Amino acid sequence: MDYTRLGSSGLKVSRIALGCMSFGIGEHAHGWALDDAEAAPVFRQAVELGITFWDTANIYSRGSSEEITGRAIKEYTRREDVVLATKVFFEMHGGPGGSGLSRKAIMEQVDASLRRLGTDHVDLYQIHRFDPHTPVEETMEALHDVVKAGKARYLGASSMWAWQFAAMQHAADLGGWTRFVSMQNQYSLLQREEEREMFGLLESQGVGSIPWSPLAKGRLARPWDAQTTQRAGTDDLQRRYDDESNAPIVSAVQQVAESRGVPMAQVALAWVLRNPVVSAPIVGPTKEHHLTDAVAALDVELTDDEAEALEASYTPRLPSGYS
């Protein structure tokens, strides 16, 4: 495993992040989510591979992902050996503190997350989306108070327009409050719109990117005509990935992978890791080979010619994943 600093902060993270959306139980869990027993081999493998950066969210399986992750930390590793991240924004209940980024919601939800995780703090507390209904000053001061109370060590954000992220960072500067050190954004060979504005902003501010869906829900991990996995589903994002315009990109990944004799997932992840703004892509494993392929990607150094071939067929598209 390789390790790096998260952006220009002092926080050291593994260059592959364990995405804990893969774990959950109960009526709100995804059909492909793993329960405690099914997730046990994944957590053990993550520890063995040196993946110390674990990312979850309150909304994942309505809290049960946090519960499973918290139990796994106690069972398979030590709290001090894990960089633990969670998120706040999406609706957990219908009350005024059940969603969004108001002071009430942030204070209520961070305490609820800590209870489920079985810890007194998270290392990275992230806003899951931008809240257009709450003043950015209210959000940033509340997040700062969470840090000062010792409930979070660092702050991060996820999936929003670059101007929204800049406005929040500026509000933090004006108020003397804690700034974001990370941006969890959608980034893969099939969705590169973050390169237009967001990545330049992150680089200038010393913020690290921790991309979600770096394999485009597995679309970049198998030949174009291969059967869709159960996890892929039929949501709007999956339909974007399955658009025929992406076929040449997937084929290019396949060609590079075959020429190197490695799985397609390693090539697609190696391309994401190649971007200097990227600290650690998030991999949500449901099978044993998912994490081994991810870690092996760290040793795949693409040539400029290979990268050019992978990028050649990309066409502009609308960003997706924003609320």
CSV table of N, CA and C in Angstrom, one decimal, residues 73 79-80 82-86 110 113-115 117-125 146-147 149-154:
chain,number,residue,atom,x,y,z
A,73,ILE,N,-14.4,-2.1,13.0
A,73,ILE,CA,-13.2,-1.5,13.5
A,73,ILE,C,-12.8,-2.2,14.8
A,79,ARG,N,-9.1,1.5,16.4
A,79,ARG,CA,-9.6,2.8,16.0
A,79,ARG,C,-8.5,3.7,15.6
A,80,GLU,N,-7.4,3.7,16.3
A,80,GLU,CA,-6.3,4.6,16.0
A,80,GLU,C,-5.5,4.3,14.7
A,82,VAL,N,-7.2,3.6,11.9
A,82,VAL,CA,-8.1,3.8,10.8
A,82,VAL,C,-8.4,5.3,10.7
A,83,VAL,N,-8.4,5.8,9.4
A,83,VAL,CA,-8.9,7.2,9.1
A,83,VAL,C,-10.3,7.0,8.8
A,84,LEU,N,-11.2,7.4,9.7
A,84,LEU,CA,-12.6,7.1,9.5
A,84,LEU,C,-13.4,8.4,9.1
A,85,ALA,N,-14.1,8.2,8.0
A,85,ALA,CA,-14.9,9.3,7.4
A,85,ALA,C,-16.3,9.0,7.3
A,86,THR,N,-17.2,10.0,7.5
A,86,THR,CA,-18.6,9.8,7.3
A,86,THR,C,-19.2,11.1,6.8
A,110,VAL,N,-24.3,14.5,13.5
A,110,VAL,CA,-22.9,14.1,13.9
A,110,VAL,C,-23.0,13.2,15.1
A,113,SER,N,-24.3,9.8,14.1
A,113,SER,CA,-23.3,9.0,13.5
A,113,SER,C,-22.2,8.5,14.4
A,114,LEU,N,-21.8,9.3,15.4
A,114,LEU,CA,-20.8,8.8,16.4
A,114,LEU,C,-21.4,7.7,17.2
A,115,ARG,N,-22.7,7.7,17.6
A,115,ARG,CA,-23.3,6.6,18.3
A,115,ARG,C,-23.3,5.4,17.5
A,117,LEU,N,-21.3,4.6,15.0
A,117,LEU,CA,-19.9,4.1,14.7
A,117,LEU,C,-19.2,3.7,16.0
A,118,GLY,N,-19.8,4.0,17.1
A,118,GLY,CA,-19.2,3.6,18.4
A,118,GLY,C,-17.9,4.2,18.7
A,119,THR,N,-17.8,5.5,18.3
A,119,THR,CA,-16.5,6.3,18.6
A,119,THR,C,-16.9,7.7,19.0
A,120,ASP,N,-15.9,8.4,19.6
A,120,ASP,CA,-16.1,9.7,20.1
A,120,ASP,C,-15.8,10.8,19.0
A,121,HIS,N,-15.2,10.3,17.9
A,121,HIS,CA,-14.9,11.3,16.8
A,121,HIS,C,-14.7,10.6,15.5
A,122,VAL,N,-14.9,11.3,14.4
A,122,VAL,CA,-14.5,10.8,13.1
A,122,VAL,C,-13.3,11.7,12.6
A,123,ASP,N,-12.5,11.1,11.8
A,123,ASP,CA,-11.3,11.8,11.3
A,123,ASP,C,-11.7,12.8,10.2
A,124,LEU,N,-12.7,12.5,9.4
A,124,LEU,CA,-13.1,13.4,8.3
A,124,LEU,C,-14.6,13.4,8.3
A,125,TYR,N,-15.2,14.6,8.5
A,125,TYR,CA,-16.6,14.8,8.5
A,125,TYR,C,-16.9,15.6,7.2
A,146,VAL,N,-18.1,21.7,15.3
A,146,VAL,CA,-18.0,20.2,15.4
A,146,VAL,C,-16.5,19.9,15.6
A,147,VAL,N,-15.7,20.5,14.8
A,147,VAL,CA,-14.2,20.3,15.0
A,147,VAL,C,-13.7,20.7,16.3
A,149,ALA,N,-15.2,21.0,19.0
A,149,ALA,CA,-15.8,20.1,20.1
A,149,ALA,C,-15.1,18.7,20.1
A,150,GLY,N,-14.2,18.5,19.2
A,150,GLY,CA,-13.4,17.2,19.1
A,150,GLY,C,-14.2,16.1,18.5
A,151,LYS,N,-15.3,16.4,17.9
A,151,LYS,CA,-16.1,15.3,17.2
A,151,LYS,C,-15.6,15.0,15.8
A,152,ALA,N,-14.8,15.9,15.2
A,152,ALA,CA,-14.2,15.6,13.9
A,152,ALA,C,-12.8,16.3,13.9
A,153,ARG,N,-11.9,15.7,13.2
A,153,ARG,CA,-10.6,16.2,13.1
A,153,ARG,C,-10.4,17.1,11.8
A,154,TYR,N,-11.1,16.7,10.7
A,154,TYR,CA,-10.9,17.5,9.5
A,154,TYR,C,-12.3,17.5,8.8
